[in-house]
mmCIF file of C-alpha atoms and ligand atoms in Angstrom:
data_model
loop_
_atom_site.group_PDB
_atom_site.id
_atom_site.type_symbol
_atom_site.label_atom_id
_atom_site.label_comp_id
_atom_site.label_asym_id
_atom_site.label_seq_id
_atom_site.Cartn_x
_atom_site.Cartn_y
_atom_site.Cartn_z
ATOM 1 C CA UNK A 1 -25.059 -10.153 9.355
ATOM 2 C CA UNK A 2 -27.702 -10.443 12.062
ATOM 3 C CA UNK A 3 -26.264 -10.272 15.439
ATOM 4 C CA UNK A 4 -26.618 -13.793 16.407
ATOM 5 C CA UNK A 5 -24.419 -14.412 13.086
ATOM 6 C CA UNK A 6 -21.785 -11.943 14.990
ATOM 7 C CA UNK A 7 -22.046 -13.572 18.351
ATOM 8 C CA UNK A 8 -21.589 -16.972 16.563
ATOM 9 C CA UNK A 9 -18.313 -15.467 14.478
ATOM 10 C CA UNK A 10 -16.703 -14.202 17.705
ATOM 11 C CA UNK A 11 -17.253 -17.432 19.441
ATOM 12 C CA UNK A 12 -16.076 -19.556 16.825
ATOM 13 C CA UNK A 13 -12.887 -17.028 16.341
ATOM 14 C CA UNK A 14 -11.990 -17.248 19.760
ATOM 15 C CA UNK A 15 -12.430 -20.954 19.431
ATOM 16 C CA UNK A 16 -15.696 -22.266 21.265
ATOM 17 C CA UNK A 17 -18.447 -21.610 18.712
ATOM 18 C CA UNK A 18 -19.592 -23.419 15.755
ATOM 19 C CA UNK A 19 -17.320 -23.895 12.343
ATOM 20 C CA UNK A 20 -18.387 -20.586 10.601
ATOM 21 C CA UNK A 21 -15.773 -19.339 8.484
ATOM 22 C CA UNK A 22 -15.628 -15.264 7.685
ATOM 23 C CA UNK A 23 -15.323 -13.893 4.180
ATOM 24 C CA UNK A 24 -15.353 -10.497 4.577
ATOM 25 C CA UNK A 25 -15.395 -7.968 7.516
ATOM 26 C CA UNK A 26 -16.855 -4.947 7.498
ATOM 27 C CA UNK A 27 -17.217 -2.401 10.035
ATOM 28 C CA UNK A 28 -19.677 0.410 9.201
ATOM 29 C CA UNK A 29 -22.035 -2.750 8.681
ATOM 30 C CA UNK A 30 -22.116 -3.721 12.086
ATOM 31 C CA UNK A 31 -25.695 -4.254 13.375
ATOM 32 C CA UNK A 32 -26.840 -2.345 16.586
ATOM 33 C CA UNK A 33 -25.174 -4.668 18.998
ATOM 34 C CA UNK A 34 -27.505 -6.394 21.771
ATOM 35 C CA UNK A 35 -28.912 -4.702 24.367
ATOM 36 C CA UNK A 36 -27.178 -4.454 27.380
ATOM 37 C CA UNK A 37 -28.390 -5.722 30.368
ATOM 38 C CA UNK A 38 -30.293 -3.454 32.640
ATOM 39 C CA UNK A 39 -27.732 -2.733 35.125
ATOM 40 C CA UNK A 40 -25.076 -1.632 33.062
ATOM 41 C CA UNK A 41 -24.883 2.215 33.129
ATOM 42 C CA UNK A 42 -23.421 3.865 30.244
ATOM 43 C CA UNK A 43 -21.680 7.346 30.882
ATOM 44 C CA UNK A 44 -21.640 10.141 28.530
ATOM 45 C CA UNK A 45 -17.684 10.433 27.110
ATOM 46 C CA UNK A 46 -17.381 13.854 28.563
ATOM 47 C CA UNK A 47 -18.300 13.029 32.533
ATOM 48 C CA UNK A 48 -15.867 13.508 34.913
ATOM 49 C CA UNK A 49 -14.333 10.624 36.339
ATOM 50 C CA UNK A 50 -17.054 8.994 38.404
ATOM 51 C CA UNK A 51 -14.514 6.954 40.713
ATOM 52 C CA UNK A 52 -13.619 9.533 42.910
ATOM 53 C CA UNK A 53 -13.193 7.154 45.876
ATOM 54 C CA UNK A 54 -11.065 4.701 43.776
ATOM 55 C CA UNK A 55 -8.636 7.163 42.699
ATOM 56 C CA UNK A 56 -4.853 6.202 43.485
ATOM 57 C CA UNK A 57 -1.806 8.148 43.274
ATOM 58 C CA UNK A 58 1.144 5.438 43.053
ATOM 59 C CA UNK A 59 4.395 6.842 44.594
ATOM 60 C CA UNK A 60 6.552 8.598 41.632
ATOM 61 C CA UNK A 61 9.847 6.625 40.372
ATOM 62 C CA UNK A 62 12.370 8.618 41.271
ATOM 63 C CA UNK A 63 13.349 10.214 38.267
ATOM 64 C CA UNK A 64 17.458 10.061 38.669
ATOM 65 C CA UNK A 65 17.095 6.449 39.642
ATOM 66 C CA UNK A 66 19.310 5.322 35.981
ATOM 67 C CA UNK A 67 20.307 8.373 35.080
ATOM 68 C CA UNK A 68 18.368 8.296 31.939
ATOM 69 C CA UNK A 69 18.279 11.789 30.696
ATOM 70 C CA UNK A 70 15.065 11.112 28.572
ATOM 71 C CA UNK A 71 12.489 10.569 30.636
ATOM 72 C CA UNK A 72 11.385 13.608 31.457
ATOM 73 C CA UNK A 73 7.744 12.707 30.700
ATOM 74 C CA UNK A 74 7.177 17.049 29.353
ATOM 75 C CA UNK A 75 9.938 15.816 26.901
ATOM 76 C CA UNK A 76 8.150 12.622 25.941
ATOM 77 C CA UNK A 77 4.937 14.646 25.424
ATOM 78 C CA UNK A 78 6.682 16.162 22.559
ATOM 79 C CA UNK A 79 8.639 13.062 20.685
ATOM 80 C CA UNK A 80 7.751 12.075 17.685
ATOM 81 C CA UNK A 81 7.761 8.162 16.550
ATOM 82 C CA UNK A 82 11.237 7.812 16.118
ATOM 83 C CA UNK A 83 12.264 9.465 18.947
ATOM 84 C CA UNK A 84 10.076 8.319 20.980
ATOM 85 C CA UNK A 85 10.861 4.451 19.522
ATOM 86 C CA UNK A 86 14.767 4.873 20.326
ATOM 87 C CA UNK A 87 14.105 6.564 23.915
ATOM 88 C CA UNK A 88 12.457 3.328 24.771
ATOM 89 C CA UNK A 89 14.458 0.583 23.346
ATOM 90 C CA UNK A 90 17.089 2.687 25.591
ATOM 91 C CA UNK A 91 15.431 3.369 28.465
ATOM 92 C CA UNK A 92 16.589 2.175 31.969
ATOM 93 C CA UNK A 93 14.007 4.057 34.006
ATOM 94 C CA UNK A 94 12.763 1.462 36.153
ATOM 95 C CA UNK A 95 14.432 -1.494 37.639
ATOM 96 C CA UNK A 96 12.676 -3.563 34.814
ATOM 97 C CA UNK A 97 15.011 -2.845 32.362
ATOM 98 C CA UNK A 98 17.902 -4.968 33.965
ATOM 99 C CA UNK A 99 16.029 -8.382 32.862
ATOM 100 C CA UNK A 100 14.793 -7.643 29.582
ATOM 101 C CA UNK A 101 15.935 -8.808 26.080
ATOM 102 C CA UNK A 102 13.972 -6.724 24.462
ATOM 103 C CA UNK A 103 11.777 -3.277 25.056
ATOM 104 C CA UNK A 104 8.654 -4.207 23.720
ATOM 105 C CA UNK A 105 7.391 -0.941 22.223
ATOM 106 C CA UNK A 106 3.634 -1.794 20.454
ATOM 107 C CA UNK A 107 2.604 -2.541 17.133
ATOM 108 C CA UNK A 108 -0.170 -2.197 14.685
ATOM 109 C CA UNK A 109 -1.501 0.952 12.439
ATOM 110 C CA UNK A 110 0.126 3.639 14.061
ATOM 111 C CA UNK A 111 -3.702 6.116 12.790
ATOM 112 C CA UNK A 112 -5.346 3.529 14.230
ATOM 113 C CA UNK A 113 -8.909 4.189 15.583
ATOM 114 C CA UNK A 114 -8.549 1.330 18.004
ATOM 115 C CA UNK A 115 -6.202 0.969 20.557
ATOM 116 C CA UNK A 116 -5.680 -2.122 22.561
ATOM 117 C CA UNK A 117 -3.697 -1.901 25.684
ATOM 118 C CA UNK A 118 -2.334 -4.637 28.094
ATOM 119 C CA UNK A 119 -0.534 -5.130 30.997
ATOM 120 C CA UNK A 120 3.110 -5.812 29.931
ATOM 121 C CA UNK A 121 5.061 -8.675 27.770
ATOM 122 C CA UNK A 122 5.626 -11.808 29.153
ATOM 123 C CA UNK A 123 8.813 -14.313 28.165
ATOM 124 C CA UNK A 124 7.693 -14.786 24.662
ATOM 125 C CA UNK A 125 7.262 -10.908 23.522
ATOM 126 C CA UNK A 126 10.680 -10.210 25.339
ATOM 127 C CA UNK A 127 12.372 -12.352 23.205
ATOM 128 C CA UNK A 128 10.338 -11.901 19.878
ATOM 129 C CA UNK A 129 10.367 -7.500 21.014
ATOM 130 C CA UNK A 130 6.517 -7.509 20.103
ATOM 131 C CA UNK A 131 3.250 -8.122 22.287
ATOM 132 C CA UNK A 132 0.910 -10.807 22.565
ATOM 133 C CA UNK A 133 2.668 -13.131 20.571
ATOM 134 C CA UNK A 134 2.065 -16.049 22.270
ATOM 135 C CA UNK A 135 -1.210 -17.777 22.574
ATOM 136 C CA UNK A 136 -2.878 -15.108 24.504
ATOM 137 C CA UNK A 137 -1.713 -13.229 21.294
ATOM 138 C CA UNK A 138 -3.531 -15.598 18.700
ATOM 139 C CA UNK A 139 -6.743 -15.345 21.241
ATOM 140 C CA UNK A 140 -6.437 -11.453 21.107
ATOM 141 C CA UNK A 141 -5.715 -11.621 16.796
ATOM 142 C CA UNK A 142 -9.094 -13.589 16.998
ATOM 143 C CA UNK A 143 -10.431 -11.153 18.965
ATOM 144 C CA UNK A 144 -9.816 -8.744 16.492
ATOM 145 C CA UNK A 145 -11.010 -10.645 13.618
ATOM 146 C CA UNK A 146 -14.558 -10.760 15.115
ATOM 147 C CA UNK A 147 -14.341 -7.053 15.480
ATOM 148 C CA UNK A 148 -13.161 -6.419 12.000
ATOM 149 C CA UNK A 149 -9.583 -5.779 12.807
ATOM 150 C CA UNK A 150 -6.506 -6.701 12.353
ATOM 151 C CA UNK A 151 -3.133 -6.139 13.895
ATOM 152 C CA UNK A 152 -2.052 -3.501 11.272
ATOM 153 C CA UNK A 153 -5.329 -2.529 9.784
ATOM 154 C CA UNK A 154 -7.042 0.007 12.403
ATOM 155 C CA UNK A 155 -5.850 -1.819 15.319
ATOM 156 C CA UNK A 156 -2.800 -0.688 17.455
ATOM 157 C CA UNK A 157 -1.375 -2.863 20.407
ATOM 158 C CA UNK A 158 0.793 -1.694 23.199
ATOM 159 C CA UNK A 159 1.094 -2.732 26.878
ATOM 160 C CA UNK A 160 1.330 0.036 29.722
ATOM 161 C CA UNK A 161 4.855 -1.346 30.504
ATOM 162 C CA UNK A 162 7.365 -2.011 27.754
ATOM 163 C CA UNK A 163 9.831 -4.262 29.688
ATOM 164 C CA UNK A 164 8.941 -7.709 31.099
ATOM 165 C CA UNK A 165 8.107 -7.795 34.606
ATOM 166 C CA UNK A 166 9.386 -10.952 36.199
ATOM 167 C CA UNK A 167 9.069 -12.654 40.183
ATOM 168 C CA UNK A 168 12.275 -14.118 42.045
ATOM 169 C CA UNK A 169 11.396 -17.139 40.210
ATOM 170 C CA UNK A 170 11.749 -15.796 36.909
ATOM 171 C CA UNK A 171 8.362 -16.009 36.217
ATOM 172 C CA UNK A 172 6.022 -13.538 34.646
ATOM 173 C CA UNK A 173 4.294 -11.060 36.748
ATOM 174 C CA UNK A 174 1.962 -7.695 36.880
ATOM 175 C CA UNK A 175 3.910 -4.636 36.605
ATOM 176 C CA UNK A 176 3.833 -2.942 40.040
ATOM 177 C CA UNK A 177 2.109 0.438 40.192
ATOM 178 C CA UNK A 178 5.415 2.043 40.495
ATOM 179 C CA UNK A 179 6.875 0.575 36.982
ATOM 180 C CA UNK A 180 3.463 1.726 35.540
ATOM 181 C CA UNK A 181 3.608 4.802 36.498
ATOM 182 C CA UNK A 182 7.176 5.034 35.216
ATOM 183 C CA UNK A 183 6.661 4.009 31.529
ATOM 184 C CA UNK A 184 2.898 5.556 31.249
ATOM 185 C CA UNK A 185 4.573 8.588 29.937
ATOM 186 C CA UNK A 186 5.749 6.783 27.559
ATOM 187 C CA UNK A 187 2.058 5.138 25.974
ATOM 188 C CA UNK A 188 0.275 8.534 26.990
ATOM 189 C CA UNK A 189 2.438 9.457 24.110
ATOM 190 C CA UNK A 190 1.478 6.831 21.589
ATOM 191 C CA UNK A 191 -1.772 7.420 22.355
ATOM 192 C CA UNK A 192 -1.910 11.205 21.464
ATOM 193 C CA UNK A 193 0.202 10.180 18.280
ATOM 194 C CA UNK A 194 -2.045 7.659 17.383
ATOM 195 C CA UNK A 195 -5.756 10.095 18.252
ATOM 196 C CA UNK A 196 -7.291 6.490 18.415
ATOM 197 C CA UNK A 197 -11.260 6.604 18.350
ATOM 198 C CA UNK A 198 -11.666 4.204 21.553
ATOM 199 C CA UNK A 199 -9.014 2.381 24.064
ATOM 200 C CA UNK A 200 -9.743 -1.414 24.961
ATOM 201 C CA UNK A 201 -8.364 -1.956 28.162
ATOM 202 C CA UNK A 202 -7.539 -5.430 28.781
ATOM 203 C CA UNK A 203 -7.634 -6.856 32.306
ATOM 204 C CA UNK A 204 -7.470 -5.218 35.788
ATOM 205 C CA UNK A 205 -4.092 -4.071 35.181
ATOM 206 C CA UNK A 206 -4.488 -2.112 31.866
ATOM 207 C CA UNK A 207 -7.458 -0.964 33.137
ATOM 208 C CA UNK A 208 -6.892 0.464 36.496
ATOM 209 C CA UNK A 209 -3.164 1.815 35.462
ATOM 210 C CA UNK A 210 -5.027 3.998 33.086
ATOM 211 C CA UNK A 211 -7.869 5.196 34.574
ATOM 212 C CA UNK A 212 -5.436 5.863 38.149
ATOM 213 C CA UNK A 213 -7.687 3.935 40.402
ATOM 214 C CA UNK A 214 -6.923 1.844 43.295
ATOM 215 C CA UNK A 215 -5.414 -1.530 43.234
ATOM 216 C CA UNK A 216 -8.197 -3.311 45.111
ATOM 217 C CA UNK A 217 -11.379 -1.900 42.640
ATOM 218 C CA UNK A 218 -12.955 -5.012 41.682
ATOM 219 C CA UNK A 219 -13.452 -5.934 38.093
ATOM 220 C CA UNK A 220 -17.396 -5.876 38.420
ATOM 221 C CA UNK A 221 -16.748 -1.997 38.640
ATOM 222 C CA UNK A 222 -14.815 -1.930 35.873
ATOM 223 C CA UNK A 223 -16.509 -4.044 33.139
ATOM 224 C CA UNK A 224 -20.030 -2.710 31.119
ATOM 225 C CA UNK A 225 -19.313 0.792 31.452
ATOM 226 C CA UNK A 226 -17.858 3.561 29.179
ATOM 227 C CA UNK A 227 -15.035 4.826 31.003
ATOM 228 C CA UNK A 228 -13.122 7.951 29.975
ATOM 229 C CA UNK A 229 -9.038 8.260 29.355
ATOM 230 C CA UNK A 230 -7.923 11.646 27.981
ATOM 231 C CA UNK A 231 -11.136 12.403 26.597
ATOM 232 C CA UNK A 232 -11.540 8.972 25.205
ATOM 233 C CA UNK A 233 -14.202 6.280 25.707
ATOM 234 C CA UNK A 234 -12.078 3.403 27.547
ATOM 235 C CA UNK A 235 -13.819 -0.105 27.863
ATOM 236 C CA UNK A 236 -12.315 -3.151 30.130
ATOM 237 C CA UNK A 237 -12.669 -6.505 29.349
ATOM 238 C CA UNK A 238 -10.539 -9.476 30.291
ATOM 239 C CA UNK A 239 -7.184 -10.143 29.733
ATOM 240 C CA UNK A 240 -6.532 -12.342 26.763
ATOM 241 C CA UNK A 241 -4.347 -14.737 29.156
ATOM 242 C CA UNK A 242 -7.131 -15.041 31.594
ATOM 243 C CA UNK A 243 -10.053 -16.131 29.068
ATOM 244 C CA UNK A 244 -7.319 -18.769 27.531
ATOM 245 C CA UNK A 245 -8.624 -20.437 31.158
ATOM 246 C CA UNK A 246 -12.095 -19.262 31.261
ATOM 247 C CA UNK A 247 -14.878 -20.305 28.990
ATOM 248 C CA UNK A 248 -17.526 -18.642 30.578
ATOM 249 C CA UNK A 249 -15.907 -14.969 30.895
ATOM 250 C CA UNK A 250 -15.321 -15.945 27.002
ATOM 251 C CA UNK A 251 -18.960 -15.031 26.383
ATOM 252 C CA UNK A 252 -18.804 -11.933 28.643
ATOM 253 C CA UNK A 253 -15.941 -10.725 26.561
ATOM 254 C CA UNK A 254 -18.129 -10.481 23.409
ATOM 255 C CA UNK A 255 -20.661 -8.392 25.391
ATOM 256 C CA UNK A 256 -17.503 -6.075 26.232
ATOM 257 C CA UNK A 257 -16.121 -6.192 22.600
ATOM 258 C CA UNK A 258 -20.681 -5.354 21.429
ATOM 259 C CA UNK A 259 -20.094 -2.398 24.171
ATOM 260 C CA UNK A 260 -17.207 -1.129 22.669
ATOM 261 C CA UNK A 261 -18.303 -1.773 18.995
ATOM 262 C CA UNK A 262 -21.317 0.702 19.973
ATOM 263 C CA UNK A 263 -19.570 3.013 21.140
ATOM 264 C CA UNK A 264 -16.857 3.850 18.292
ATOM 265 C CA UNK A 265 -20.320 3.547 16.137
ATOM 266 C CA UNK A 266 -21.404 6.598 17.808
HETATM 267 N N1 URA B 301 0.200 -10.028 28.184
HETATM 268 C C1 URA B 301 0.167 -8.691 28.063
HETATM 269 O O1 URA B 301 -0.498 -8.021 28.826
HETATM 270 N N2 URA B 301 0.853 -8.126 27.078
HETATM 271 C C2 URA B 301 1.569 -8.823 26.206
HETATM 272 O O2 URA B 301 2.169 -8.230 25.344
HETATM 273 C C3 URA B 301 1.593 -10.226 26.350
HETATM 274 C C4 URA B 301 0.907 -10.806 27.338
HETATM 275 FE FE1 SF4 B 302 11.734 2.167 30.842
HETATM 276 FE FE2 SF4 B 302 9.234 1.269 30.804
HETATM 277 FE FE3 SF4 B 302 11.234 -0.452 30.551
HETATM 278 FE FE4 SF4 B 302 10.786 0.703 32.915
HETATM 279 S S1 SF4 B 302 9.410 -0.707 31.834
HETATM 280 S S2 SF4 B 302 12.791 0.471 31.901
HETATM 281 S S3 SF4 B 302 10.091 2.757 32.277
HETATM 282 S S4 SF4 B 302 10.692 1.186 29.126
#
C-alpha cells in the first residue's frame, strides 16, 4: 500500500476520507511513512529528558488518606496481574473512588507492543468498567484499525486514572495532578508487565502526567517529537474526545500515528 493509500485508510477509518474499505492489515508492510516536516526534531530513545524547565513535581497524596494498605507503590512494583487487578477494583486511595461505579482497570493484549494511554473514564466506561467505550472509543478502535491494531491484538488501553473524575456538576473532568500521581503507580505497573514496544499518549493530560511536566506546557511542545517514558519512545497526539470536534487536528493525528508507526519500525 503506497502511503497515500494509508493516509486515505486512516481518514476514511476515522470517518472523513473517501469509502475505501480494508481487507487485510499488516504491519511489517508498512511503507516508510511521510516525511516529517522540517521542524520536527526527533530525539534519540536514550536522551535524557530534554524538558528540564517543564518538569513538575505534583504534591504526593497522602498515603494514609483511606487507609488502603495496598498502595504502597514498592508493593505495586511487584504485583502481578491478578493482584494488581483486585488492588484496584479495591482501591480507595484518592478521593475519586467515592463516585465511581466501577474501577476502570485497561484492556487489550496484555504482551502488547503498543500501549495507548488516556486521561481517565468518563460516565460511560464507569458504568460499562472498560475505557473508551463511548464514541471517543469507536474513534480511537478506528484509530487502531488504520494502524493495524486492534483492541486485543497488540494493542493495550489504559487511562492514567482508573476512577472517573467528575466536577460539582457531575460532569466529567481531567484528573487533577494529585489523583494522577496517586494511581500512576498503579499503570507504571501495567506498563512494565506489559514491556510494550512504544506508549501513545493521548492528549495533554496523558501526556504531561507521564512525562512529569508542568501543567501549562503547551501541546505544540508536546506533539512531533519522540519523547521518552521508562526507556520507552512516548508519542502525543490528541485526545480521541477532542478530534470527535476537530476535523482539522484529524489530519494532524495521522502525522502523529506515521511518527509513531516509524518509530516501533525501528
Ligand atoms: N477518555 C479517556 O481519556 N479515557 C477513557 O477511557 C474514556 C474517555
Ligand atoms: Fe485508587 Fe486510582 Fe481510583 Fe484514585 S483513581 S481511588 S488511586 S484506583
Amino acid at each position: 500500500m503506497t502511503n497515500d493509500q494509508r493516509r486515505s485508510a486512516y481518514l476514511e477509518e476515522i470517518g472523513i476520507g473517501p469509502v475505501w474499505k480494508r481487507r487485510s492489515v499488516q504491519i511489517e508492510a508498512v511503507p516508510e511513512p511521510k516525511p516529517r516536516p522540517e521542524h520536527i526534531v526527533e530525539q534519540p530513545v536514550a536522551a535524557p529528558a530534554p524538558h528540564d524547565d517543564l518538569l513538575f513535581e505534583p504534591a504526593m497524596p497522602e498515603m494514609e488518606t483511606h487507609g488502603s494498605s495496598n498502595y504502597d507503590p514498592a508493593v505495586i512494583a511487584r504485583m502481578d496481574w491478578a493482584t494488581l487487578k483486585e488492588t484496584v477494583s479495591g482501591c480507595t486511595k484518592c478521593d475519586l473512588c467515592r463516585n465511581r461505579t466501577h474501577t476502570v482497570f485497561g484492556v487489550g493484549d496484555e504482551k502488547a507492543k503498543w500501549l495507548f494511554v488516556g486521561e481517565g473514564p468518563g460516565r460511560n466506561e464507569d458504568l460499562r468498567g472498560e475505557p473508551f467505550v463511548g464514541q471517543a472509543g469507536k474513534l480511537l478502535d478506528n484509530m487502531l484499525l488504520a494502524l493495524g491494531l486492534k483492541r486485543g491484538d497488540n494493542a493495550y488501553i489504559a487511562n492514567i486514572v482508573k476512577c472517573r473524575p467528575t466536577d460539582a456538576a457531575g460532569k466529567d473532568r481531567p484528573p487533577t495532578a494529585e489523583e494522577s500521581a496517586a494511581c500512576i503507580p498503579y499503570l507504571q505497573r501495567q506498563i512494565s508487565l506489559i514491556q510494550p514496544s512504544i506508549i501513545v499518549a493521548l492528549g495533554k493530560t496523558a501526556a504531561l502526567s507521564l512525562l512529569n511536566l508542568r501543567p501549562d506546557t503547551p501541546v505544540s511542545k508536546l506533539r512531533g517529537t519522540v519523547h521518552t517514558y521508562a526507556d520507552l519512545p512516548l508519542v502525543v497526539t490528541y485526545h480521541p474526545a477532542y478530534l470527535l470536534r476537530s476535523l482539522t487536528d484529524k489530519k494532524k493525528a495521522w502525522d502523529d500515528l506515521c511518527l509513531a508507526m516509524a518509530t516501533y519500525g525501528r
